[in-house]
Amino acid sequence: MFTPDVIKTIVWALAMIIVLTIFILIFKKQLASRIEKIGIRVKKGDAELEISENITEPPSEIISDVSQTEYINLEDKIEADRDISDNTKDDSEILTSKMWESYEENDLAEMKKSFLELNKIEGDSQKKLENEVLYNSMLQRRGNSEALKELNRLAENSMVASYAFTQLGNCYEFNGNYLEAIKMYEKAYEISDSDIKKANRLVDIALNLSKFDNPQTGIDKILAEIDNFSDSDAISSTYSGLSTLYKEIEDVELETLALEKAIEYGLNDTDLLFKLAYLYGENNQDNMAILHYENSILINPKNSAVLNNLGVSYSDLQLPTKAVNYYEKAHDLKNTLASSNLAIKLINEGFSNIAKKLLDEAKNQKKVSSNVNKYIARLNEKEESENKIYTELIENAKKIRSFRRLYAEKLFTINSEIPTIKGNWGKINNEVIIITQNETFFEGKWKERNTNKKIDGTIKNNSGKITFSTEKKKPNTVNEYHYVNDFNAIFYLSEDIKQIKIMTEDSKNEFLTLELLTTVENGQTIEE
């Protein structure tokens, strides 16, 4: 018969065997050489996060080269490659990849060989010219001064003019001549034949304005033109560029909002989903991180970096059963970082799957301890408890995401007129709020159980921020009072300016709506 002590001993023994096996596998793969690549993981408690979703599943060499070297646009190739799980390539893509490999290794002879082979098999005359543009762009980056002349010559051909001007912009940007790069990108923008190409060139212009002047100049450029696009991918691209600029000025809140809008229009972009999920996780919003990581998993269920990071987020939320489950899935896909995270988890907490296996085997024995069924019940209770918590946090995360996207829409849509919200609004705890306004600043006051309450904030476009405060007696005084901040909130206005939609930014994330009761114009109260 299995006594509790015997079961405990078996559990620990098996756990240690698994831990040792995992670490043997890790070091057999020369983990030390991977650790030297500082940029691919971040410590978060005992667990570690992947910071790129492409570690175990590399994307095409084209995108890999773009992300790991200088900033390079490859026109349609990057824009069309939305599904990183599709790693199939035709002969032309393979040869283009070889060109990039040779470029990285500075092997110009091999790069030329791949280019000549590429154009030999290419039957489309426009594609041939595009390959020539790309090849000369690579040559220029490797110091060939004649390549710039060739690019200018190719830019005179209407079949590839837009692409040639884009690559000229890339070359000038690569060499630090941002003003000239802007001029080339503007020429490409003017003759681009699709929304997505125009949007990408707008982002190029904004990024170079940021480098030439300052990030705010680039931000203003995108915000002034973002409404010119109707194509979903184009809108997604502009918001993605906007998020990059907000990252440059270290405004995490606006970077997050811009990424939310980018994903809203680019639904299946796993790169954007990963970037936003990671950003949420790094800022301790693990429920939001989980929501976006799980959306990414629906698109690509075998992305081990995402699975590992889901394990980290669930661990942070004290849901060890789910954390171990995702670490195991990532470990099965040969993600060694997940293996090490799982090993720590096995040592410190969890054991759910091992325990379940042990208990299932134990209950089939001839003599079964009464503790076996008790522990099976406890395991089921724990899983049910975690599933309930999971359901609640995901539902709340969806509400938060929905609100933030609407808030971002109002925030990023430029309104030349300041909306008027002065008047009587209802209600907070059945009390009417009297709002006064001076330009973009406003203040609202009401009473709750004989206690003075206040909101104050600023309006930007049709959105803004609010601080909720309570009047309290000043310490060490008799009759002196002041307002003490309770919590902050964000808000946006309805189209008719008759509702103020509010979401608090405290741990509760509560939602409330103020309804306009009366307006005040020139001192006169007008019933709504």
Coordinates of C-alpha atoms in Angstrom, one line a residue:
M1 CA 0.0 0.0 0.0
F2 CA 1.3 3.5 -0.9
T3 CA 1.6 5.7 2.1
P4 CA 1.8 9.5 1.8
D5 CA 5.5 9.3 2.5
V6 CA 6.1 6.7 -0.2
I7 CA 4.1 8.7 -2.8
K8 CA 6.1 11.8 -1.9
T9 CA 9.4 9.9 -2.2
I10 CA 8.3 8.6 -5.6
V11 CA 7.3 12.0 -6.8
W12 CA 10.6 13.6 -5.8
A13 CA 12.6 10.8 -7.2
L14 CA 10.9 10.9 -10.6
A15 CA 11.1 14.7 -10.6
M16 CA 14.8 14.7 -10.1
I17 CA 15.3 12.1 -12.8
I18 CA 13.4 14.3 -15.2
V19 CA 15.3 17.4 -14.2
L20 CA 18.6 15.7 -14.7
T21 CA 17.5 14.4 -18.1
I22 CA 16.4 17.8 -19.2
F23 CA 19.7 19.5 -18.2
I24 CA 21.7 16.7 -19.9
L25 CA 19.8 17.4 -23.1
I26 CA 20.4 21.1 -22.7
F27 CA 24.1 20.9 -22.2
K28 CA 24.4 18.2 -24.9
K29 CA 23.2 20.9 -27.3
Q30 CA 25.9 23.3 -26.0
L31 CA 23.6 25.6 -24.2
A32 CA 26.6 27.8 -23.3
S33 CA 27.0 28.9 -26.9
R34 CA 23.3 30.0 -26.9
I35 CA 23.6 31.9 -23.7
E36 CA 26.2 34.1 -25.3
K37 CA 23.5 35.5 -27.5
I38 CA 22.4 38.0 -24.9
G39 CA 19.6 39.5 -27.0
I40 CA 17.3 36.4 -27.2
R41 CA 16.1 36.0 -23.6
V42 CA 15.3 38.0 -20.5
K43 CA 15.2 36.8 -16.9
K44 CA 11.9 37.2 -15.2
G45 CA 12.0 35.7 -11.7
D46 CA 13.3 32.1 -12.0
A47 CA 11.8 31.7 -15.6
E48 CA 13.1 33.3 -18.8
L49 CA 11.2 34.9 -21.6
E50 CA 11.9 34.6 -25.3
I51 CA 12.1 38.0 -26.8
S52 CA 11.8 36.9 -30.4
E53 CA 9.2 34.4 -31.7
N54 CA 11.6 33.2 -34.4
I55 CA 14.2 31.5 -32.3
T56 CA 13.2 27.9 -32.9
E57 CA 11.3 28.6 -36.2
P58 CA 13.4 30.9 -38.3
P59 CA 11.5 32.9 -40.9
S60 CA 12.7 33.3 -44.4
E61 CA 16.3 34.4 -44.7
I62 CA 15.0 37.6 -46.3
I63 CA 13.2 38.7 -43.1
S64 CA 16.0 37.3 -40.9
D65 CA 18.5 39.5 -42.7
V66 CA 16.3 42.5 -42.4
S67 CA 15.8 42.1 -38.7
Q68 CA 19.4 41.2 -37.9
T69 CA 21.3 43.8 -40.0
E70 CA 20.4 47.2 -41.2
Y71 CA 16.9 48.4 -42.0
I72 CA 16.0 47.2 -45.5
N73 CA 12.7 47.2 -47.4
L74 CA 12.1 44.5 -49.9
E75 CA 8.8 45.8 -51.1
D76 CA 6.2 43.1 -51.7
K77 CA 8.3 40.2 -50.3
I78 CA 8.2 41.5 -46.7
E79 CA 4.6 42.8 -47.0
A80 CA 3.2 39.5 -48.3
D81 CA 5.0 37.3 -45.8
R82 CA 2.4 37.3 -43.0
D83 CA 2.4 33.6 -42.0
I84 CA 5.7 32.7 -40.5
S85 CA 4.6 29.0 -40.2
D86 CA 4.8 28.7 -44.0
N87 CA 8.5 27.9 -44.7
T88 CA 8.1 26.6 -48.3
K89 CA 10.2 28.4 -50.9
D90 CA 10.4 28.2 -54.7
D91 CA 13.6 28.4 -56.6
S92 CA 13.6 32.2 -56.9
E93 CA 13.1 32.6 -53.1
I94 CA 16.0 30.1 -52.4
L95 CA 18.3 32.0 -54.7
T96 CA 17.3 35.4 -53.2
S97 CA 18.1 33.9 -49.8
K98 CA 21.5 32.8 -51.0
M99 CA 22.1 36.4 -52.2
W100 CA 21.4 37.6 -48.7
E101 CA 23.6 35.0 -47.1
S102 CA 26.5 36.1 -49.5
Y103 CA 25.7 39.7 -48.6
E104 CA 26.0 38.9 -44.9
E105 CA 29.3 37.1 -45.4
N106 CA 30.6 39.9 -47.8
D107 CA 31.1 37.3 -50.5
L108 CA 30.5 39.5 -53.5
A109 CA 31.4 36.8 -56.0
E110 CA 28.9 34.3 -54.6
M111 CA 26.3 37.1 -54.4
K112 CA 26.8 37.9 -58.1
K113 CA 26.6 34.2 -58.9
S114 CA 23.2 33.8 -57.1
F115 CA 21.9 37.0 -58.8
L116 CA 22.8 35.7 -62.3
E117 CA 21.2 32.4 -61.6
L118 CA 18.1 34.1 -60.2
N119 CA 17.6 36.2 -63.4
K120 CA 18.4 33.2 -65.6
I121 CA 15.3 31.3 -64.2
E122 CA 13.1 34.4 -63.9
G123 CA 10.8 34.7 -66.9
D124 CA 8.9 37.9 -65.9
S125 CA 10.6 41.0 -67.2
Q126 CA 9.5 43.2 -64.3
K127 CA 10.8 40.6 -61.8
K128 CA 14.1 40.6 -63.6
L129 CA 14.4 44.4 -63.2
E130 CA 13.4 44.2 -59.5
N131 CA 16.1 41.6 -58.9
E132 CA 18.6 44.0 -60.6
V133 CA 17.4 46.8 -58.3
L134 CA 17.9 44.6 -55.2
Y135 CA 21.3 43.4 -56.3
N136 CA 22.6 46.9 -56.9
S137 CA 21.2 48.0 -53.5
M138 CA 23.2 45.2 -51.9
L139 CA 26.3 46.2 -53.9
Q140 CA 26.0 49.8 -52.8
R141 CA 25.9 48.8 -49.2
R142 CA 29.1 46.9 -49.7
G143 CA 30.9 50.0 -51.0
N144 CA 30.3 49.8 -54.8
S145 CA 29.9 53.5 -55.9
E146 CA 28.8 52.5 -59.4
A147 CA 25.7 50.7 -57.9
L148 CA 24.1 54.0 -56.9
K149 CA 24.3 55.2 -60.6
E150 CA 22.7 51.9 -61.7
L151 CA 19.8 52.4 -59.1
N152 CA 19.2 56.0 -60.5
R153 CA 19.2 54.6 -64.0
L154 CA 16.7 51.9 -63.0
A155 CA 14.5 54.5 -61.3
E156 CA 13.8 56.0 -64.7
N157 CA 12.1 52.8 -65.7
S158 CA 8.4 53.1 -64.8
M159 CA 8.1 49.3 -64.3
V160 CA 10.3 49.5 -61.2
A161 CA 10.6 53.2 -60.4
S162 CA 8.8 52.9 -57.1
Y163 CA 10.9 50.0 -56.0
A164 CA 14.1 51.6 -57.2
F165 CA 13.4 54.9 -55.3
T166 CA 12.6 52.8 -52.2
Q167 CA 16.0 51.0 -52.4
L168 CA 17.7 54.4 -53.1
G169 CA 16.1 55.6 -49.8
N170 CA 17.4 52.4 -48.1
C171 CA 20.9 53.1 -49.3
Y172 CA 20.9 56.7 -48.2
E173 CA 19.4 55.7 -44.9
F174 CA 22.1 53.0 -44.5
N175 CA 24.8 55.6 -45.0
G176 CA 23.2 58.1 -42.5
N177 CA 22.0 60.6 -45.1
Y178 CA 18.5 60.8 -43.7
L179 CA 17.4 63.9 -45.6
E180 CA 18.3 62.4 -48.9
A181 CA 16.6 59.2 -47.9
I182 CA 13.4 61.1 -47.1
K183 CA 13.5 62.6 -50.6
M184 CA 13.8 59.2 -52.2
Y185 CA 11.0 57.7 -50.0
E186 CA 8.7 60.6 -50.9
K187 CA 9.3 60.0 -54.6
A188 CA 8.5 56.3 -54.1
Y189 CA 5.4 57.3 -52.1
E190 CA 4.1 59.5 -54.9
I191 CA 4.2 56.8 -57.6
S192 CA 3.3 53.8 -55.4
D193 CA 0.3 51.9 -56.9
S194 CA -1.2 50.5 -53.8
D195 CA -2.3 51.6 -50.3
I196 CA 0.1 49.2 -48.6
K197 CA 3.1 50.5 -50.5
K198 CA 2.2 54.1 -49.8
A199 CA 1.7 53.2 -46.1
N200 CA 5.1 51.6 -45.9
R201 CA 6.8 54.5 -47.6
L202 CA 5.0 56.9 -45.2
V203 CA 6.5 54.9 -42.3
D204 CA 9.9 55.1 -43.9
I205 CA 9.6 58.8 -44.2
A206 CA 8.5 59.1 -40.6
L207 CA 11.3 56.9 -39.3
N208 CA 13.9 59.0 -41.2
L209 CA 12.3 62.3 -40.0
S210 CA 12.8 60.9 -36.5
K211 CA 16.5 60.3 -37.1
F212 CA 17.0 63.6 -39.0
D213 CA 15.0 65.7 -36.5
N214 CA 13.2 64.0 -33.6
P215 CA 10.7 61.2 -33.1
Q216 CA 7.8 63.6 -32.5
T217 CA 8.2 64.9 -36.1
G218 CA 7.8 61.4 -37.4
I219 CA 4.8 60.8 -35.1
D220 CA 3.1 64.0 -36.3
K221 CA 3.7 62.9 -39.9
I222 CA 2.0 59.6 -39.5
L223 CA -1.0 61.0 -37.5
A224 CA -1.5 63.7 -40.1
E225 CA -1.9 61.1 -42.9
I226 CA -3.1 57.9 -41.3
D227 CA -6.8 58.7 -42.3
N228 CA -5.8 58.7 -46.0
F229 CA -5.7 54.8 -46.0
S230 CA -8.6 52.4 -46.4
D231 CA -6.8 49.1 -46.9
S232 CA -6.5 47.1 -43.6
D233 CA -2.9 46.1 -44.2
A234 CA -1.9 49.7 -44.9
I235 CA -3.6 51.0 -41.7
S236 CA -1.9 48.2 -39.7
S237 CA 1.5 49.1 -41.2
T238 CA 1.1 52.8 -40.2
Y239 CA 0.1 52.0 -36.7
S240 CA 3.0 49.5 -36.5
G241 CA 5.4 52.3 -37.6
L242 CA 3.8 54.6 -35.0
S243 CA 4.5 52.1 -32.3
T244 CA 8.2 52.0 -33.3
L245 CA 8.4 55.8 -32.9
Y246 CA 6.7 55.7 -29.5
K247 CA 9.2 53.0 -28.5
E248 CA 12.0 55.4 -29.4
I249 CA 10.6 58.0 -26.9
E250 CA 10.0 55.2 -24.4
D251 CA 6.3 55.9 -24.1
V252 CA 5.1 52.4 -23.3
E253 CA 1.4 53.3 -23.0
L254 CA 1.2 54.9 -26.5
E255 CA 3.4 52.1 -28.0
T256 CA 1.0 49.6 -26.6
L257 CA -2.1 51.4 -28.0
A258 CA -0.5 51.8 -31.4
L259 CA 0.2 48.0 -31.5
E260 CA -3.3 47.3 -30.5
K261 CA -4.6 49.3 -33.4
A262 CA -2.0 47.6 -35.7
I263 CA -3.3 44.2 -34.7
E264 CA -6.9 45.2 -35.0
Y265 CA -6.3 45.8 -38.7
G266 CA -3.7 43.1 -39.2
L267 CA -5.5 40.2 -37.5
N268 CA -3.2 37.4 -38.5
D269 CA 0.2 39.1 -38.0
T270 CA 2.0 36.9 -35.5
D271 CA 5.0 39.2 -35.3
L272 CA 2.7 42.0 -34.1
L273 CA 0.9 39.7 -31.7
F274 CA 4.2 38.5 -30.2
K275 CA 5.6 42.0 -29.9
L276 CA 2.5 43.3 -28.1
A277 CA 2.2 40.2 -25.8
Y278 CA 5.8 40.6 -24.8
L279 CA 5.4 44.3 -24.1
Y280 CA 2.4 43.6 -21.9
G281 CA 4.3 40.8 -20.1
E282 CA 7.3 43.1 -19.4
N283 CA 4.9 45.7 -17.9
N284 CA 3.3 43.1 -15.6
Q285 CA 0.0 42.9 -17.5
D286 CA 0.1 39.2 -17.8
N287 CA -3.6 38.7 -18.5
M288 CA -3.2 40.9 -21.6
A289 CA 0.0 39.1 -22.5
I290 CA -1.8 35.7 -22.3
L291 CA -4.7 37.0 -24.5
H292 CA -2.4 38.0 -27.3
Y293 CA 0.0 35.0 -27.0
E294 CA -3.0 32.7 -27.2
N295 CA -4.3 34.5 -30.3
S296 CA -0.8 33.9 -31.9
I297 CA -1.0 30.2 -30.9
L298 CA -4.3 29.9 -32.8
I299 CA -2.5 30.9 -35.9
N300 CA 0.7 28.9 -35.3
P301 CA 0.2 26.2 -32.6
K302 CA 3.8 25.1 -32.8
N303 CA 5.6 28.3 -32.1
S304 CA 7.8 27.2 -29.2
A305 CA 8.8 30.8 -28.2
V306 CA 5.2 31.8 -27.7
L307 CA 4.5 28.6 -25.8
N308 CA 7.4 29.3 -23.5
N309 CA 6.3 32.8 -22.8
L310 CA 2.8 31.6 -22.1
G311 CA 4.3 29.5 -19.4
V312 CA 6.1 32.5 -17.9
S313 CA 2.9 34.6 -17.9
Y314 CA 0.9 31.8 -16.2
S315 CA 3.6 31.3 -13.7
D316 CA 3.6 35.1 -12.8
L317 CA -0.2 34.7 -12.3
Q318 CA 0.4 31.8 -9.9
L319 CA -1.2 29.3 -12.2
P320 CA 1.4 26.6 -12.0
T321 CA -0.6 23.8 -13.7
K322 CA -1.1 25.8 -16.8
A323 CA 2.5 27.1 -16.7
V324 CA 4.0 23.6 -16.6
N325 CA 1.6 22.5 -19.4
Y326 CA 2.9 25.2 -21.8
Y327 CA 6.6 24.7 -20.7
E328 CA 6.2 21.0 -21.6
K329 CA 4.7 21.8 -25.0
A330 CA 7.6 24.1 -25.8
H331 CA 10.1 21.6 -24.5
D332 CA 8.6 18.9 -26.8
L333 CA 9.3 21.3 -29.7
K334 CA 13.0 21.3 -28.6
N335 CA 13.0 24.8 -27.0
T336 CA 15.8 24.5 -24.5
L337 CA 14.9 27.8 -22.8
A338 CA 11.5 26.2 -22.0
S339 CA 13.3 23.1 -20.8
S340 CA 15.3 25.1 -18.3
N341 CA 12.2 26.9 -17.2
L342 CA 10.4 23.6 -16.7
A343 CA 13.3 22.2 -14.7
I344 CA 13.0 25.2 -12.3
K345 CA 9.3 24.7 -12.1
L346 CA 9.7 21.0 -11.4
I347 CA 12.0 21.8 -8.5
N348 CA 10.0 24.6 -7.0
E349 CA 6.3 23.9 -7.7
G350 CA 3.9 22.2 -10.1
F351 CA 4.3 18.5 -10.5
S352 CA 0.7 18.2 -11.8
N353 CA 1.3 16.0 -14.8
I354 CA 3.8 13.8 -13.0
A355 CA 1.5 13.6 -10.0
K356 CA -1.4 12.7 -12.3
K357 CA 0.6 9.9 -13.9
L358 CA 1.7 8.5 -10.6
L359 CA -1.8 8.6 -9.1
D360 CA -3.4 7.0 -12.2
E361 CA -0.9 4.2 -11.9
A362 CA -1.4 3.9 -8.2
K363 CA -5.1 3.6 -8.4
N364 CA -4.8 0.5 -10.6
Q365 CA -2.8 -1.4 -8.0
K366 CA -4.4 -4.2 -6.0
K367 CA -4.0 -2.4 -2.8
V368 CA -4.8 1.4 -3.1
S369 CA -4.1 3.9 -0.4
S370 CA -7.0 6.1 0.6
N371 CA -4.8 9.1 -0.1
V372 CA -4.7 8.2 -3.8
N373 CA -8.4 9.1 -4.5
K374 CA -8.0 12.1 -2.2
Y375 CA -5.1 13.5 -4.1
I376 CA -6.8 12.8 -7.5
A377 CA -9.8 14.9 -6.2
R378 CA -7.4 17.6 -5.1
L379 CA -5.7 17.6 -8.5
N380 CA -9.0 17.9 -10.2
E381 CA -10.0 20.7 -7.9
K382 CA -6.8 22.6 -8.6
E383 CA -7.3 22.3 -12.4
E384 CA -10.9 23.5 -12.1
S385 CA -9.8 26.4 -9.9
E386 CA -7.1 27.5 -12.4
N387 CA -9.6 27.1 -15.3
K388 CA -12.0 29.4 -13.5
I389 CA -9.3 32.0 -12.9
Y390 CA -8.2 31.7 -16.5
T391 CA -11.7 32.3 -17.8
E392 CA -12.2 35.3 -15.7
L393 CA -8.9 36.9 -16.6
I394 CA -9.3 36.3 -20.3
E395 CA -12.8 37.8 -20.3
N396 CA -11.5 40.8 -18.4
A397 CA -8.6 41.1 -20.8
K398 CA -10.9 41.1 -23.8
K399 CA -13.0 44.0 -22.2
I400 CA -9.8 45.9 -21.6
R401 CA -8.5 45.3 -25.1
S402 CA -11.8 46.4 -26.6
F403 CA -11.8 49.6 -24.6
R404 CA -8.2 50.5 -25.3
R405 CA -8.7 50.1 -29.0
L406 CA -11.7 52.5 -29.0
Y407 CA -9.7 54.8 -26.8
A408 CA -6.7 54.6 -29.2
E409 CA -9.0 55.3 -32.2
K410 CA -10.2 58.6 -30.6
L411 CA -6.7 59.5 -29.4
F412 CA -4.9 59.0 -32.8
T413 CA -7.7 60.7 -34.8
I414 CA -6.8 64.4 -35.0
N415 CA -9.6 66.8 -34.0
S416 CA -9.0 70.4 -34.8
E417 CA -11.7 71.6 -32.4
I418 CA -11.6 71.0 -28.6
P419 CA -14.8 69.2 -27.6
T420 CA -17.0 70.9 -25.0
I421 CA -18.0 68.7 -22.0
K422 CA -18.9 71.4 -19.4
G423 CA -22.3 70.7 -17.9
N424 CA -24.1 68.3 -15.6
W425 CA -23.3 64.6 -16.0
G426 CA -24.7 61.5 -14.3
K427 CA -24.0 59.5 -12.5
I428 CA -21.3 58.2 -10.1
N429 CA -23.0 56.3 -7.2
N430 CA -26.3 58.1 -8.2
E431 CA -24.7 61.6 -7.8
V432 CA -24.6 64.3 -10.5
I433 CA -21.2 65.5 -11.5
I434 CA -20.8 69.2 -12.4
I435 CA -18.0 69.6 -14.9
T436 CA -16.3 72.9 -15.7
Q437 CA -13.9 73.4 -18.5
N438 CA -11.1 75.7 -19.6
E439 CA -9.7 74.8 -23.0
T440 CA -8.4 71.2 -22.8
F441 CA -8.5 71.1 -18.9
F442 CA -11.6 70.2 -17.1
E443 CA -12.8 69.5 -13.5
G444 CA -15.8 67.7 -12.1
K445 CA -17.1 67.7 -8.5
W446 CA -19.8 65.8 -6.6
K447 CA -20.5 64.6 -3.0
E448 CA -20.7 61.0 -1.7
R449 CA -22.0 60.6 1.8
N450 CA -21.1 64.2 2.6
T451 CA -17.6 63.7 1.3
N452 CA -16.3 65.9 -1.5
K453 CA -15.1 64.0 -4.6
K454 CA -13.4 65.3 -7.7
I455 CA -12.3 64.3 -11.2
D456 CA -9.9 66.4 -13.2
G457 CA -8.0 65.8 -16.4
T458 CA -7.2 66.9 -19.9
I459 CA -8.8 66.3 -23.3
K460 CA -6.7 65.3 -26.3
N461 CA -8.7 64.9 -29.5
N462 CA -11.9 63.0 -28.3
S463 CA -10.1 61.2 -25.5
G464 CA -8.1 61.9 -22.4
K465 CA -7.0 61.1 -18.9
I466 CA -8.7 61.5 -15.6
T467 CA -7.6 61.5 -11.9
F468 CA -10.2 60.6 -9.3
S469 CA -9.7 62.3 -5.9
T470 CA -11.2 62.5 -2.4
E471 CA -11.1 65.6 -0.2
K472 CA -9.4 64.7 3.1
K473 CA -8.1 66.6 6.1
K474 CA -4.5 67.5 6.0
P475 CA -2.3 65.7 8.5
N476 CA -1.6 67.7 11.7
T477 CA -4.1 70.4 11.0
V478 CA -7.5 71.3 12.4
N479 CA -9.6 72.6 9.5
E480 CA -7.4 72.4 6.4
Y481 CA -8.4 70.0 3.6
H482 CA -6.9 68.9 0.4
Y483 CA -7.7 66.4 -2.4
V484 CA -5.9 63.1 -2.4
N485 CA -5.6 61.1 -5.5
D486 CA -7.5 57.8 -5.4
F487 CA -6.7 56.3 -8.9
N488 CA -6.3 57.3 -12.5
A489 CA -8.4 56.5 -15.6
I490 CA -8.6 56.9 -19.3
F491 CA -11.7 58.0 -21.3
Y492 CA -13.1 58.7 -24.7
L493 CA -16.2 60.6 -25.9
S494 CA -19.1 59.2 -27.9
E495 CA -19.6 60.7 -31.4
D496 CA -22.4 63.0 -30.2
I497 CA -20.4 64.1 -27.1
K498 CA -23.2 62.9 -24.8
Q499 CA -21.3 60.1 -23.2
I500 CA -18.0 59.8 -21.4
K501 CA -16.7 56.2 -21.5
I502 CA -14.2 55.6 -18.6
M503 CA -11.9 52.8 -17.7
T504 CA -10.0 52.9 -14.4
E505 CA -6.3 52.1 -14.5
D506 CA -6.2 50.5 -11.0
S507 CA -6.1 46.8 -10.3
K508 CA -9.9 46.5 -10.7
N509 CA -10.1 48.0 -14.3
E510 CA -13.7 49.1 -13.7
F511 CA -15.8 50.5 -16.5
L512 CA -18.3 53.3 -16.2
T513 CA -20.3 55.7 -18.4
L514 CA -21.2 59.3 -17.7
E515 CA -24.4 60.5 -19.4
L516 CA -24.8 64.2 -20.3
L517 CA -27.8 65.6 -18.4
T518 CA -27.5 69.4 -19.1
T519 CA -25.0 71.5 -21.0
V520 CA -23.9 75.0 -20.0
E521 CA -23.5 77.7 -22.7
N522 CA -22.7 81.3 -21.9
G523 CA -23.8 80.7 -18.4
Q524 CA -27.2 79.3 -19.5
T525 CA -28.2 75.7 -18.5
I526 CA -29.7 73.8 -21.4
E527 CA -31.6 70.5 -20.8
E528 CA -30.6 67.6 -23.0

